[in-house]
Coordinates of C-alpha atoms in Angstrom, one line a residue:
Chain A
M14 CA 19.9 -6.0 -30.5
N15 CA 23.2 -6.4 -27.2
E16 CA 22.1 -4.9 -24.2
R17 CA 22.9 -7.9 -21.4
L18 CA 20.1 -8.5 -19.2
P19 CA 20.0 -8.3 -15.7
Q20 CA 20.2 -11.7 -14.0
Y21 CA 19.4 -12.7 -10.0
A22 CA 22.9 -11.2 -8.9
D23 CA 22.4 -8.1 -10.2
V24 CA 19.5 -8.4 -7.8
E25 CA 21.1 -10.0 -4.9
M26 CA 24.4 -7.0 -4.9
A27 CA 21.6 -4.0 -5.6
A28 CA 19.7 -5.7 -2.3
R29 CA 22.6 -5.3 -0.1
R30 CA 23.4 -1.4 -1.9
I31 CA 20.5 -0.6 -1.3
A32 CA 19.6 -1.9 2.4
P33 CA 20.9 0.7 4.8
F34 CA 18.0 2.7 2.1
I35 CA 15.0 1.4 1.8
H36 CA 11.8 0.2 4.2
K37 CA 12.0 -3.1 4.1
T38 CA 8.5 -3.8 3.8
P39 CA 5.4 -6.1 5.3
V40 CA 3.6 -8.5 3.7
L41 CA -0.6 -8.4 5.1
T42 CA -3.2 -10.2 4.0
S43 CA -7.2 -10.5 3.5
A44 CA -9.1 -13.1 5.5
T45 CA -12.1 -11.7 3.2
F46 CA -9.9 -11.1 -0.3
N47 CA -9.0 -15.2 0.3
R48 CA -12.3 -16.1 0.9
I49 CA -14.0 -14.4 -1.8
T50 CA -11.2 -15.6 -4.2
G51 CA -10.3 -19.2 -2.3
G52 CA -7.2 -19.2 -2.7
E53 CA -4.3 -17.6 0.2
L54 CA -2.7 -13.8 -1.0
F55 CA 0.2 -12.0 0.1
F56 CA 0.5 -8.3 -0.4
K57 CA 3.6 -7.5 -0.4
C58 CA 3.3 -2.9 0.5
E59 CA 5.2 -1.4 -1.4
N60 CA 2.8 1.7 -0.8
F61 CA 4.5 1.7 2.4
Q62 CA 8.4 1.7 0.7
K63 CA 10.5 5.5 1.0
V64 CA 8.0 7.7 -1.6
G65 CA 5.1 5.0 -1.2
A66 CA 6.6 3.0 -4.4
F67 CA 8.4 0.2 -4.9
K68 CA 10.2 2.5 -7.7
F69 CA 12.7 3.7 -4.7
R70 CA 14.3 0.2 -4.6
G71 CA 15.5 0.9 -8.1
A72 CA 16.3 4.5 -8.7
C73 CA 18.5 3.9 -6.1
N74 CA 20.2 0.7 -7.3
A75 CA 21.1 2.5 -10.5
I76 CA 22.3 6.0 -8.0
S77 CA 24.1 4.2 -6.2
R78 CA 26.0 3.5 -8.5
L79 CA 27.1 6.4 -10.2
S80 CA 30.7 8.0 -9.8
S81 CA 30.8 11.2 -7.9
A82 CA 32.2 13.2 -10.6
D83 CA 28.9 12.1 -12.9
G84 CA 26.1 12.2 -9.7
K85 CA 27.6 16.0 -9.0
K86 CA 26.6 16.6 -13.3
G87 CA 23.1 15.7 -11.8
I88 CA 20.5 13.3 -12.5
V89 CA 17.0 13.7 -15.1
T90 CA 14.5 11.2 -15.5
H91 CA 11.0 11.2 -17.5
S92 CA 8.1 9.6 -15.1
S93 CA 5.2 10.3 -14.9
G94 CA 4.4 10.3 -10.5
N95 CA 6.6 7.6 -8.5
H96 CA 9.8 7.4 -10.2
A97 CA 9.9 11.0 -10.6
Q98 CA 10.1 11.0 -6.3
A99 CA 12.0 8.6 -6.4
V100 CA 14.7 9.7 -8.4
A101 CA 14.4 12.8 -6.6
L102 CA 14.7 11.1 -3.1
A103 CA 17.4 8.8 -4.0
A104 CA 19.3 11.5 -5.8
N105 CA 19.0 13.3 -2.4
L106 CA 19.8 11.0 -0.2
H107 CA 22.8 10.9 -2.6
G108 CA 23.8 15.1 -2.2
Y109 CA 23.1 15.0 -6.7
K110 CA 20.7 17.4 -8.0
A111 CA 18.2 15.9 -9.9
V112 CA 15.7 17.3 -12.5
I113 CA 12.7 15.6 -13.3
V114 CA 10.3 15.8 -17.0
M115 CA 6.7 15.7 -16.3
P116 CA 3.9 15.1 -18.0
E117 CA 1.4 18.0 -17.3
N118 CA -1.2 15.9 -16.4
A119 CA 0.3 14.2 -13.7
P120 CA -1.3 13.9 -10.5
K121 CA -0.2 16.8 -8.1
V122 CA 0.5 14.9 -4.9
K123 CA 3.4 13.7 -7.2
V124 CA 4.4 17.4 -8.7
N125 CA 4.5 18.1 -5.3
A126 CA 6.0 15.6 -3.8
V127 CA 8.3 15.6 -6.2
R128 CA 9.6 19.4 -5.6
G129 CA 9.4 18.6 -1.4
Y130 CA 12.7 15.8 -2.4
G131 CA 14.4 18.8 -3.5
A132 CA 14.4 18.3 -7.5
D133 CA 14.2 20.6 -10.3
I134 CA 10.5 20.1 -12.6
V135 CA 10.1 20.3 -16.2
F136 CA 6.6 19.7 -18.0
C137 CA 5.8 18.5 -21.0
E138 CA 3.1 17.1 -23.0
P139 CA 1.3 13.9 -22.2
T140 CA 3.3 11.5 -24.9
I141 CA 6.7 9.3 -25.0
D142 CA 8.2 11.3 -27.3
A143 CA 7.7 14.8 -25.4
R144 CA 9.1 13.7 -22.9
E145 CA 11.7 11.7 -24.0
E146 CA 12.8 15.2 -26.3
T147 CA 12.6 16.7 -23.2
A148 CA 14.9 14.7 -21.2
Q149 CA 17.2 15.3 -23.5
A150 CA 17.4 19.3 -23.7
V151 CA 18.5 19.0 -20.0
I152 CA 21.8 16.8 -20.2
A153 CA 22.5 18.2 -23.5
K154 CA 22.3 21.6 -21.6
T155 CA 24.0 20.1 -18.2
G156 CA 25.3 16.8 -18.5
A157 CA 23.6 15.0 -16.4
T158 CA 22.9 11.5 -16.6
F159 CA 19.5 10.2 -17.7
I160 CA 17.8 6.9 -15.3
H161 CA 15.2 5.7 -17.1
P162 CA 12.3 4.9 -15.8
Y163 CA 12.1 0.4 -16.4
N164 CA 14.4 0.1 -19.9
H165 CA 17.6 0.2 -17.5
P166 CA 19.3 -2.9 -15.8
D167 CA 20.3 -1.4 -12.6
V168 CA 17.3 -0.1 -12.1
I169 CA 15.6 -3.5 -12.9
A170 CA 17.6 -5.5 -10.9
G171 CA 16.5 -2.6 -7.0
Q172 CA 12.6 -3.1 -8.3
G173 CA 13.2 -7.4 -8.2
T174 CA 14.4 -7.1 -4.2
S175 CA 11.0 -6.2 -3.3
A176 CA 9.8 -9.6 -4.6
M177 CA 13.1 -10.8 -3.1
E178 CA 11.8 -10.0 0.6
L179 CA 8.5 -11.0 -0.6
L180 CA 9.8 -15.3 -1.7
H181 CA 11.8 -15.0 1.3
D182 CA 9.9 -14.0 3.8
H183 CA 6.7 -17.1 1.6
P184 CA 9.0 -19.2 0.3
D185 CA 5.9 -21.8 -0.7
L186 CA 4.6 -19.3 -3.0
D187 CA 2.8 -20.7 -6.3
M188 CA 2.3 -17.8 -8.2
I189 CA 3.6 -14.5 -8.0
I190 CA 1.8 -11.4 -9.7
A191 CA 3.0 -8.2 -10.2
P192 CA 1.3 -5.0 -13.2
V193 CA 3.1 -4.4 -15.9
G194 CA 3.6 -0.5 -17.3
G195 CA 7.3 -0.5 -19.0
G196 CA 7.8 -3.7 -17.2
G197 CA 10.5 -2.8 -15.0
L198 CA 8.4 -4.1 -12.3
I199 CA 7.4 -7.5 -13.4
S200 CA 10.5 -8.4 -15.3
G201 CA 12.2 -8.0 -12.0
T202 CA 10.3 -10.0 -10.1
A203 CA 10.0 -12.7 -12.6
I204 CA 14.2 -12.3 -12.7
T205 CA 13.3 -13.6 -8.9
A206 CA 11.3 -15.9 -9.3
K207 CA 12.5 -18.7 -11.4
F208 CA 15.5 -18.4 -10.2
T209 CA 14.2 -18.2 -6.0
K210 CA 12.3 -21.3 -7.6
P211 CA 11.9 -22.1 -11.1
E212 CA 8.4 -24.1 -11.1
M213 CA 6.8 -20.7 -9.6
K214 CA 4.8 -19.2 -11.9
V215 CA 4.7 -15.3 -13.3
F216 CA 2.3 -13.4 -13.8
A217 CA 2.1 -10.0 -15.1
A218 CA -1.8 -7.9 -15.0
E219 CA -2.4 -4.9 -17.2
P220 CA -5.2 -2.8 -17.7
E221 CA -7.1 -3.8 -21.5
L222 CA -6.8 0.8 -22.2
A223 CA -3.3 0.3 -21.9
D224 CA -2.9 -3.2 -23.2
D225 CA 0.4 -2.7 -25.1
A226 CA 2.4 -5.8 -23.0
Y227 CA -0.4 -8.4 -23.7
R228 CA 0.0 -7.3 -27.5
S229 CA 4.5 -6.8 -27.6
I230 CA 3.7 -10.7 -26.2
H231 CA 1.3 -11.9 -28.7
S232 CA 2.9 -10.2 -32.3
G233 CA 6.3 -10.8 -31.1
K234 CA 7.5 -7.1 -31.3
I235 CA 7.4 -3.9 -28.9
E236 CA 3.6 -2.7 -29.6
P237 CA 2.5 1.1 -28.2
V238 CA 0.4 2.1 -25.7
L239 CA -2.2 3.4 -28.4
R240 CA -3.8 5.8 -25.1
T241 CA -2.5 7.0 -21.5
D242 CA -6.4 7.4 -20.0
T243 CA -5.9 4.0 -17.8
V244 CA -6.9 5.2 -14.6
A245 CA -3.9 3.3 -13.5
D246 CA -1.3 5.5 -14.4
G247 CA 1.3 4.0 -13.2
L248 CA 1.2 1.9 -16.2
R249 CA 0.7 4.2 -19.2
T250 CA 3.9 3.5 -21.0
S251 CA 5.3 1.2 -23.2
L252 CA 7.2 -2.6 -22.7
G253 CA 11.6 -1.4 -23.1
S254 CA 13.9 -3.6 -25.2
L255 CA 15.2 -5.2 -22.3
T256 CA 11.7 -5.2 -20.5
F257 CA 10.5 -6.6 -23.6
R258 CA 13.2 -9.8 -23.6
I259 CA 12.9 -10.8 -20.1
I260 CA 8.8 -10.5 -19.7
Q261 CA 8.9 -13.5 -23.7
K262 CA 11.8 -14.9 -21.3
H263 CA 10.3 -15.4 -18.0
V264 CA 6.6 -14.6 -17.7
D265 CA 3.7 -17.2 -18.1
D266 CA 1.1 -14.9 -18.9
I267 CA 0.0 -11.5 -19.4
V268 CA -3.6 -11.1 -19.0
T269 CA -5.7 -7.5 -19.0
V270 CA -8.5 -6.7 -16.7
P271 CA -10.8 -3.9 -17.4
E272 CA -11.1 -0.1 -15.5
T273 CA -14.2 -1.2 -13.7
S274 CA -12.8 -4.0 -12.2
I275 CA -9.6 -1.6 -11.2
I276 CA -11.9 1.2 -9.8
R277 CA -14.0 -1.2 -7.3
D278 CA -11.0 -3.7 -6.4
M279 CA -9.2 -0.6 -5.4
R280 CA -11.9 0.7 -3.1
A281 CA -11.8 -3.0 -1.9
V282 CA -8.3 -3.0 -0.4
W283 CA -9.2 0.2 1.1
E284 CA -12.5 -0.6 2.4
R285 CA -10.6 -4.9 3.5
M286 CA -7.9 -3.5 4.1
K287 CA -7.4 0.0 5.3
I288 CA -4.1 0.4 3.8
L289 CA -4.3 3.3 0.9
I290 CA -3.1 2.4 -3.0
E291 CA -3.2 3.5 -5.8
P292 CA -5.4 2.5 -9.4
S293 CA -2.0 0.4 -10.3
C294 CA -2.4 -1.8 -7.3
A295 CA -5.2 -3.8 -7.9
V296 CA -4.5 -4.7 -11.5
P297 CA -3.2 -7.6 -10.3
L298 CA -6.7 -8.6 -7.4
S299 CA -8.6 -7.5 -10.5
A300 CA -7.4 -10.2 -12.9
I301 CA -7.6 -13.1 -9.8
I302 CA -11.6 -11.4 -8.4
D303 CA -12.5 -11.7 -12.7
G304 CA -11.4 -15.3 -13.1
K305 CA -8.2 -14.5 -15.4
I306 CA -5.9 -15.9 -13.1
D307 CA -7.4 -19.4 -10.7
V308 CA -5.5 -18.8 -7.5
K309 CA -7.7 -21.6 -6.2
G310 CA -6.4 -24.0 -3.3
K311 CA -3.3 -21.9 -4.5
K312 CA -0.4 -19.3 -2.2
A313 CA -0.1 -16.2 -5.3
G314 CA 2.3 -13.9 -4.2
I315 CA 1.2 -10.2 -5.1
I316 CA 2.8 -6.9 -5.6
L317 CA 1.1 -3.8 -4.6
T318 CA 2.9 -1.4 -6.3
G319 CA 2.6 2.3 -4.6
G320 CA -0.3 4.0 -2.4
N321 CA 0.7 7.4 -4.5
V322 CA -3.8 9.0 -5.4
D323 CA -4.5 12.1 -5.4
L324 CA -7.7 12.1 -2.5
D325 CA -8.8 15.4 -4.3
H326 CA -10.0 13.3 -6.7
L327 CA -10.6 9.3 -6.1
P328 CA -12.2 7.4 -8.8
W329 CA -15.1 6.8 -7.7
Chain B
M12 CA -21.9 5.3 42.6
N13 CA -20.7 1.4 44.3
E14 CA -19.7 -0.4 41.0
R15 CA -16.4 -2.1 41.1
L16 CA -13.9 -0.7 38.7
P17 CA -11.6 -2.9 36.3
Q18 CA -8.5 -3.7 37.5
Y19 CA -5.7 -4.5 35.4
A20 CA -5.8 -8.2 36.1
D21 CA -9.4 -8.2 34.5
V22 CA -7.2 -6.4 31.0
E23 CA -4.6 -9.6 30.9
M24 CA -8.0 -11.9 31.8
A25 CA -10.1 -10.6 29.0
A26 CA -6.4 -10.2 26.8
R27 CA -6.2 -14.3 27.8
R28 CA -9.7 -14.3 26.5
I29 CA -10.0 -12.8 23.3
A30 CA -6.8 -13.8 22.1
P31 CA -7.8 -17.0 19.5
F32 CA -11.1 -13.7 18.3
I33 CA -8.7 -10.6 17.9
H34 CA -5.4 -9.7 15.8
K35 CA -2.5 -8.5 17.3
T36 CA -2.1 -5.8 16.1
P37 CA 0.7 -3.8 14.5
V38 CA 3.1 -0.6 15.7
L39 CA 3.9 1.7 12.8
T40 CA 6.0 4.7 13.0
S41 CA 6.6 7.4 10.5
A42 CA 10.0 9.6 9.8
T43 CA 6.9 12.6 9.0
F44 CA 5.7 13.1 12.0
N45 CA 8.0 12.3 14.2
R46 CA 10.3 15.8 12.8
I47 CA 7.4 17.5 12.5
T48 CA 6.2 16.6 16.2
G49 CA 9.9 16.2 17.5
G50 CA 9.2 13.1 19.7
E51 CA 8.8 9.2 18.8
L52 CA 5.4 8.6 17.9
F53 CA 4.3 5.1 18.3
F54 CA 0.8 4.3 16.0
K55 CA -1.2 1.7 17.8
C56 CA -3.2 0.3 14.6
E57 CA -6.4 -0.7 15.5
N58 CA -7.7 0.0 11.8
F59 CA -6.3 -3.4 11.4
Q60 CA -8.3 -5.4 13.9
K61 CA -11.5 -7.0 13.3
V62 CA -14.3 -5.4 12.4
G63 CA -12.0 -2.3 11.8
A64 CA -11.8 -1.3 14.9
F65 CA -10.8 -1.5 18.7
K66 CA -14.3 -2.3 19.7
F67 CA -14.1 -6.2 19.1
R68 CA -11.8 -5.8 21.4
G69 CA -14.5 -4.6 24.0
A70 CA -17.4 -6.9 22.3
C71 CA -15.9 -9.9 22.4
N72 CA -14.5 -9.7 25.9
A73 CA -17.7 -8.9 27.1
I74 CA -19.7 -11.8 24.8
S75 CA -17.3 -14.1 25.5
R76 CA -18.1 -14.2 29.5
L77 CA -22.6 -14.7 28.9
S78 CA -23.3 -17.2 29.9
S79 CA -24.9 -20.0 27.1
A80 CA -28.8 -19.4 28.5
D81 CA -28.1 -15.9 28.0
G82 CA -26.5 -16.0 24.6
K83 CA -29.0 -17.8 23.3
K84 CA -31.8 -14.5 24.3
G85 CA -28.7 -12.6 22.4
I86 CA -27.3 -9.5 22.3
V87 CA -28.3 -6.0 22.3
T88 CA -26.8 -2.3 22.1
H89 CA -26.6 0.9 20.7
S90 CA -22.9 3.1 18.7
S91 CA -22.9 5.2 16.0
G92 CA -21.0 2.9 14.7
N93 CA -18.1 0.5 15.7
H94 CA -18.8 -0.3 18.4
A95 CA -22.2 -2.1 16.1
Q96 CA -20.3 -4.3 13.9
A97 CA -17.4 -5.5 16.4
V98 CA -20.5 -6.5 18.6
A99 CA -22.8 -8.1 15.7
L100 CA -18.7 -10.5 14.4
A101 CA -18.5 -11.0 18.7
A102 CA -22.2 -12.7 18.7
N103 CA -22.2 -14.3 15.4
L104 CA -18.7 -16.0 15.7
H105 CA -20.3 -17.1 19.7
G106 CA -23.3 -18.1 17.5
Y107 CA -25.4 -16.1 19.0
K108 CA -28.1 -13.4 17.8
A109 CA -27.4 -9.5 18.3
V110 CA -30.3 -6.7 18.1
I111 CA -27.7 -3.6 16.9
V112 CA -29.6 -0.4 17.7
M113 CA -27.8 2.1 15.6
P114 CA -28.3 6.1 15.1
E115 CA -30.2 7.6 11.7
N116 CA -26.7 9.8 10.6
A117 CA -24.4 6.0 11.4
P118 CA -22.0 6.1 8.0
K119 CA -24.0 3.7 5.4
V120 CA -20.2 1.9 5.9
K121 CA -21.3 1.1 8.9
V122 CA -24.7 -0.5 8.5
N123 CA -23.8 -2.5 5.8
A124 CA -20.4 -4.0 7.8
V125 CA -23.3 -4.4 10.8
R126 CA -25.8 -6.6 8.4
G127 CA -22.6 -7.9 6.7
Y128 CA -21.6 -9.7 10.6
G129 CA -25.6 -10.9 9.9
A130 CA -27.1 -8.9 12.8
D131 CA -30.0 -7.2 12.7
I132 CA -30.8 -2.7 12.9
V133 CA -33.8 -0.8 14.5
F134 CA -32.7 2.9 13.9
C135 CA -33.9 5.2 16.0
E136 CA -32.9 9.1 16.1
P137 CA -29.6 10.2 16.8
T138 CA -29.7 11.1 20.5
I139 CA -29.2 9.1 23.4
D140 CA -32.4 9.0 25.2
A141 CA -33.7 7.5 21.9
R142 CA -31.0 5.2 21.9
E143 CA -31.5 3.6 25.1
E144 CA -34.6 3.3 25.0
T145 CA -34.9 1.4 21.9
A146 CA -32.8 -1.1 23.3
Q147 CA -35.0 -1.2 26.2
A148 CA -37.8 -2.7 23.8
V149 CA -35.8 -4.7 22.1
I150 CA -34.6 -6.1 25.8
A151 CA -38.3 -6.0 27.6
K152 CA -39.3 -8.1 23.8
T153 CA -36.7 -10.7 24.1
G154 CA -34.8 -10.6 27.6
A155 CA -31.1 -10.0 25.1
T156 CA -28.9 -9.1 27.5
F157 CA -27.8 -5.3 27.0
I158 CA -23.6 -4.9 25.7
H159 CA -22.9 -0.9 26.5
P160 CA -21.0 0.0 24.5
Y161 CA -18.5 1.4 27.5
N162 CA -19.6 1.6 30.7
H163 CA -19.3 -1.9 31.1
P164 CA -16.4 -3.4 33.6
D165 CA -15.7 -6.2 30.3
V166 CA -15.3 -4.1 27.7
I167 CA -13.6 -1.6 29.5
A168 CA -11.3 -4.7 30.5
G169 CA -10.8 -5.7 26.8
Q170 CA -10.1 -1.9 25.0
G171 CA -7.7 -2.1 27.7
T172 CA -5.1 -5.3 25.4
S173 CA -4.3 -2.7 22.7
A174 CA -2.2 -0.6 25.2
M175 CA -0.9 -4.4 26.4
E176 CA 0.2 -5.0 23.9
L177 CA 1.8 -2.0 22.3
L178 CA 3.3 -1.3 26.0
H179 CA 4.7 -4.9 25.5
D180 CA 6.3 -4.0 21.8
H181 CA 7.3 -0.5 23.1
P182 CA 8.3 -0.5 27.0
D183 CA 10.2 2.2 27.0
L184 CA 7.0 4.5 25.7
D185 CA 7.1 8.7 27.9
M186 CA 4.1 9.0 27.5
I187 CA -0.3 7.5 25.7
I188 CA -2.5 9.0 24.5
A189 CA -6.1 7.8 23.0
P190 CA -9.3 10.0 21.9
V191 CA -12.0 9.9 24.4
G192 CA -15.5 9.9 23.1
G193 CA -17.0 7.3 26.1
G194 CA -14.2 6.9 27.9
G195 CA -14.2 2.9 26.9
L196 CA -10.8 3.1 24.9
I197 CA -8.6 5.5 27.7
S198 CA -10.4 3.5 30.2
G199 CA -9.0 0.6 30.3
T200 CA -5.4 1.8 28.6
A201 CA -5.0 4.8 30.9
I202 CA -5.5 1.2 34.0
T203 CA -3.0 -0.8 31.4
A204 CA -0.5 2.6 31.1
K205 CA -0.9 3.5 34.5
F206 CA 0.3 -0.6 36.1
T207 CA 2.4 -1.5 33.8
K208 CA 4.2 2.0 34.5
P209 CA 2.7 4.6 36.6
E210 CA 5.9 7.3 35.8
M211 CA 3.9 7.0 32.3
K212 CA 1.8 9.8 31.7
V213 CA -2.0 9.1 30.3
F214 CA -3.4 11.8 27.8
A215 CA -7.1 11.4 26.4
A216 CA -7.6 14.0 23.9
E217 CA -11.6 15.0 22.3
P218 CA -13.2 17.3 19.5
E219 CA -13.8 21.0 20.9
L220 CA -16.8 20.0 19.3
A221 CA -17.5 17.4 22.2
D222 CA -15.2 18.4 24.9
D223 CA -18.2 17.0 27.5
A224 CA -15.2 14.9 28.6
Y225 CA -13.2 18.1 29.5
R226 CA -15.7 19.9 31.1
S227 CA -16.8 16.9 32.9
I228 CA -13.0 16.5 34.2
H229 CA -13.2 20.3 35.2
S230 CA -16.6 20.6 36.9
G231 CA -16.1 17.2 38.9
K232 CA -19.5 15.4 37.8
I233 CA -20.5 13.8 34.0
E234 CA -21.6 16.9 31.5
P235 CA -23.6 15.9 28.7
V236 CA -21.9 16.4 25.3
L237 CA -24.2 19.4 23.8
R238 CA -23.8 18.4 19.8
T239 CA -23.5 15.5 17.8
D240 CA -22.2 17.2 14.7
T241 CA -18.1 17.1 15.4
V242 CA -16.4 14.7 11.6
A243 CA -15.2 12.3 15.0
D244 CA -18.0 10.4 14.8
G245 CA -16.8 7.7 17.2
L246 CA -16.8 10.5 19.8
R247 CA -19.9 11.9 19.8
T248 CA -21.2 10.3 23.3
S249 CA -20.7 11.4 26.9
L250 CA -19.4 9.3 30.1
G251 CA -20.2 7.1 32.0
S252 CA -20.2 6.7 35.6
L253 CA -17.8 3.8 35.5
T254 CA -15.6 5.9 33.0
F255 CA -16.1 8.9 34.7
R256 CA -14.2 7.4 37.6
I257 CA -11.2 5.9 36.1
I258 CA -10.8 8.9 33.3
Q259 CA -10.5 11.1 37.1
K260 CA -7.7 8.4 38.6
H261 CA -6.0 7.6 36.2
V262 CA -5.6 10.6 33.5
D263 CA -3.2 13.0 33.6
D264 CA -5.0 15.6 31.0
I265 CA -7.4 16.3 28.4
V266 CA -6.7 18.3 25.9
T267 CA -9.2 20.0 23.5
V268 CA -9.1 20.2 19.5
P269 CA -10.6 22.1 17.0
E270 CA -12.7 20.4 13.3
T271 CA -9.8 21.9 11.2
S272 CA -6.9 20.1 12.6
I273 CA -8.3 16.5 12.8
I274 CA -9.1 17.0 9.0
R275 CA -6.0 17.9 8.7
D276 CA -4.2 15.3 10.2
M277 CA -6.7 12.6 9.3
R278 CA -5.7 13.2 5.5
A279 CA -1.7 13.7 6.5
V280 CA -2.1 10.3 8.1
W281 CA -3.9 8.6 4.7
E282 CA -1.0 11.1 2.1
R283 CA 2.1 10.2 4.6
M284 CA 1.2 6.7 6.2
K285 CA -1.4 5.4 3.8
I286 CA -3.5 4.0 5.9
L287 CA -7.0 4.3 6.5
I288 CA -8.1 6.1 10.0
E289 CA -11.3 6.9 10.8
P290 CA -11.5 11.3 12.5
S291 CA -11.1 10.1 15.6
C292 CA -8.2 8.5 15.3
A293 CA -6.3 11.9 14.6
V294 CA -7.4 13.8 17.2
P295 CA -4.4 12.3 19.4
L296 CA -1.8 13.4 16.5
S297 CA -3.9 16.6 16.4
A298 CA -3.1 17.8 20.2
I299 CA 0.9 16.7 19.5
I300 CA 0.3 19.0 16.5
D301 CA -0.9 22.2 17.7
G302 CA 1.0 22.0 20.5
K303 CA -1.6 20.6 22.9
I304 CA 0.7 17.6 24.5
D305 CA 4.9 18.1 24.4
V306 CA 6.2 15.0 22.7
K307 CA 9.5 16.9 22.4
G308 CA 12.4 14.2 22.4
K309 CA 10.5 11.2 24.0
K310 CA 8.8 8.0 22.7
A311 CA 4.8 9.0 22.5
G312 CA 1.8 5.9 22.8
I313 CA -1.1 6.1 19.6
I314 CA -4.1 4.6 19.7
L315 CA -5.1 4.4 16.4
T316 CA -8.6 4.0 16.9
G317 CA -10.3 2.5 13.6
G318 CA -10.0 3.2 9.6
N319 CA -14.0 2.4 9.5
V320 CA -15.0 5.3 6.7
D321 CA -17.6 5.8 4.5
L322 CA -15.5 7.0 1.3
D323 CA -18.3 8.6 -0.7
H324 CA -18.6 11.0 2.3
L325 CA -14.7 12.2 3.0
P326 CA -14.6 14.9 4.9
W327 CA -12.5 17.2 2.5

């Protein structure tokens, strides 16, 4: 595999490129969770990002680099949700047409949001193969540019800008934790953290039911997701060739947490912090609360990935 | 009625007194709601206040003024919820004991929170009379000091500190809107707004099902709440002698909104702004969206009163 890995310089360029479009998201703290965990936690609130998720950063960076000629042929992607909204809005803001391939079981709130940003939707079966075949069919017909949800250097660089903002506000963090699905966020985060402060620990957290990243790191090759029923619907994907290599190089450890912990801590954040987070956001916090990552006496940054949930189908 | 009405100087003193205890809450904006309403809205997020509601400001101010001798005899109050938590925590922080009289139908999440702050709870029937009789019985037995949820000058002055912070951050507001239940918040808000900028409009919003303030202002006397089943559980109380006079003097208009609008807009804030607000918070926004208050081309401040909701019993 000779693909060039994105570097911190790409993250810095992405930050400048997307600055006019994104929200600089706030960092919240919680006396309750500090007391429970014994650490000092800093929650980077990408749930307040445009489209309600960090995914807007990467999509916006990738789309902003297209030539006008390519942009006019349109943009296509496949996504279980947040990347879909991100591409839809970013394309819209650039005056381009987007076609989004979505699994049939995508949350209704996400389907409606994508439509609201003016994109066309093509539904497919909820498997990686079906998504990719459907997207290829669109490309063959229209010449649209495919923007992968995570295995794309510009997407990874864009996702890294969240950690860049967090570390700018809190340069004294001892560690940073993000969930891992396809690995775009943790890759951009790890590139940024290790360049900014090499001694900083970077941890990835994932659901036990979608522990492909954990298995991949231990087997030394990309392992498939074996089931797609974790409540953390943003994390139902396998690693890509780029994200796997970046995680191997820069992530200190990957830990897994059970569904019950994810649901418990998602609800606890709602009740205690009064913010909506989607299940994926709770995975790093669960890793701490369940004792898989020790934050006692440490300052830990957590990327809250998004806040798009279907209020008619809450997991409790 | 010769009770002295609180003045802006009391709000300023309250702000200094409670500063070490409270959160200075953020002010959020929303491109979506600006687009929908045609105005520029500034949401003062008391849902992020300690105990999850503005009530902590007033309770903390009132309790901080007690003599140590009185404090040691304890504090008693009655409340449908947020004032209960506020008194429980404020008493706890001062090293005093609190007894809270709560209606049997108070949300479970609020009952648990009050217990969590170390207060004792005495349940009563969900009527104003039952609450007051039960509180009087506690006072007769213990010599505790009663802190009324709203008809108390120190409580009103404390509640005014939220608008004081909002106007400090956004001095160019054209109007400020708060919900009205017992009237403590709108009273403190109106005193602050009219002193700071006399030409600023101050509006109160309440549910149609609990339109006692609206009827009181039009009849010229305090009218009772006729039913206690509005979804806006923080607004099920009648005005007091102090709050009625302050509203008569300083509030420009009172408008009412139906239950369907309150639930719709509560949910819209959750979905769009990714923050938890309780139903009472949505009442001012519903007044704008339903066309009862015109914000077109204006800057309007809205006090979001709290975020304590029972996640097992959402109103949609």
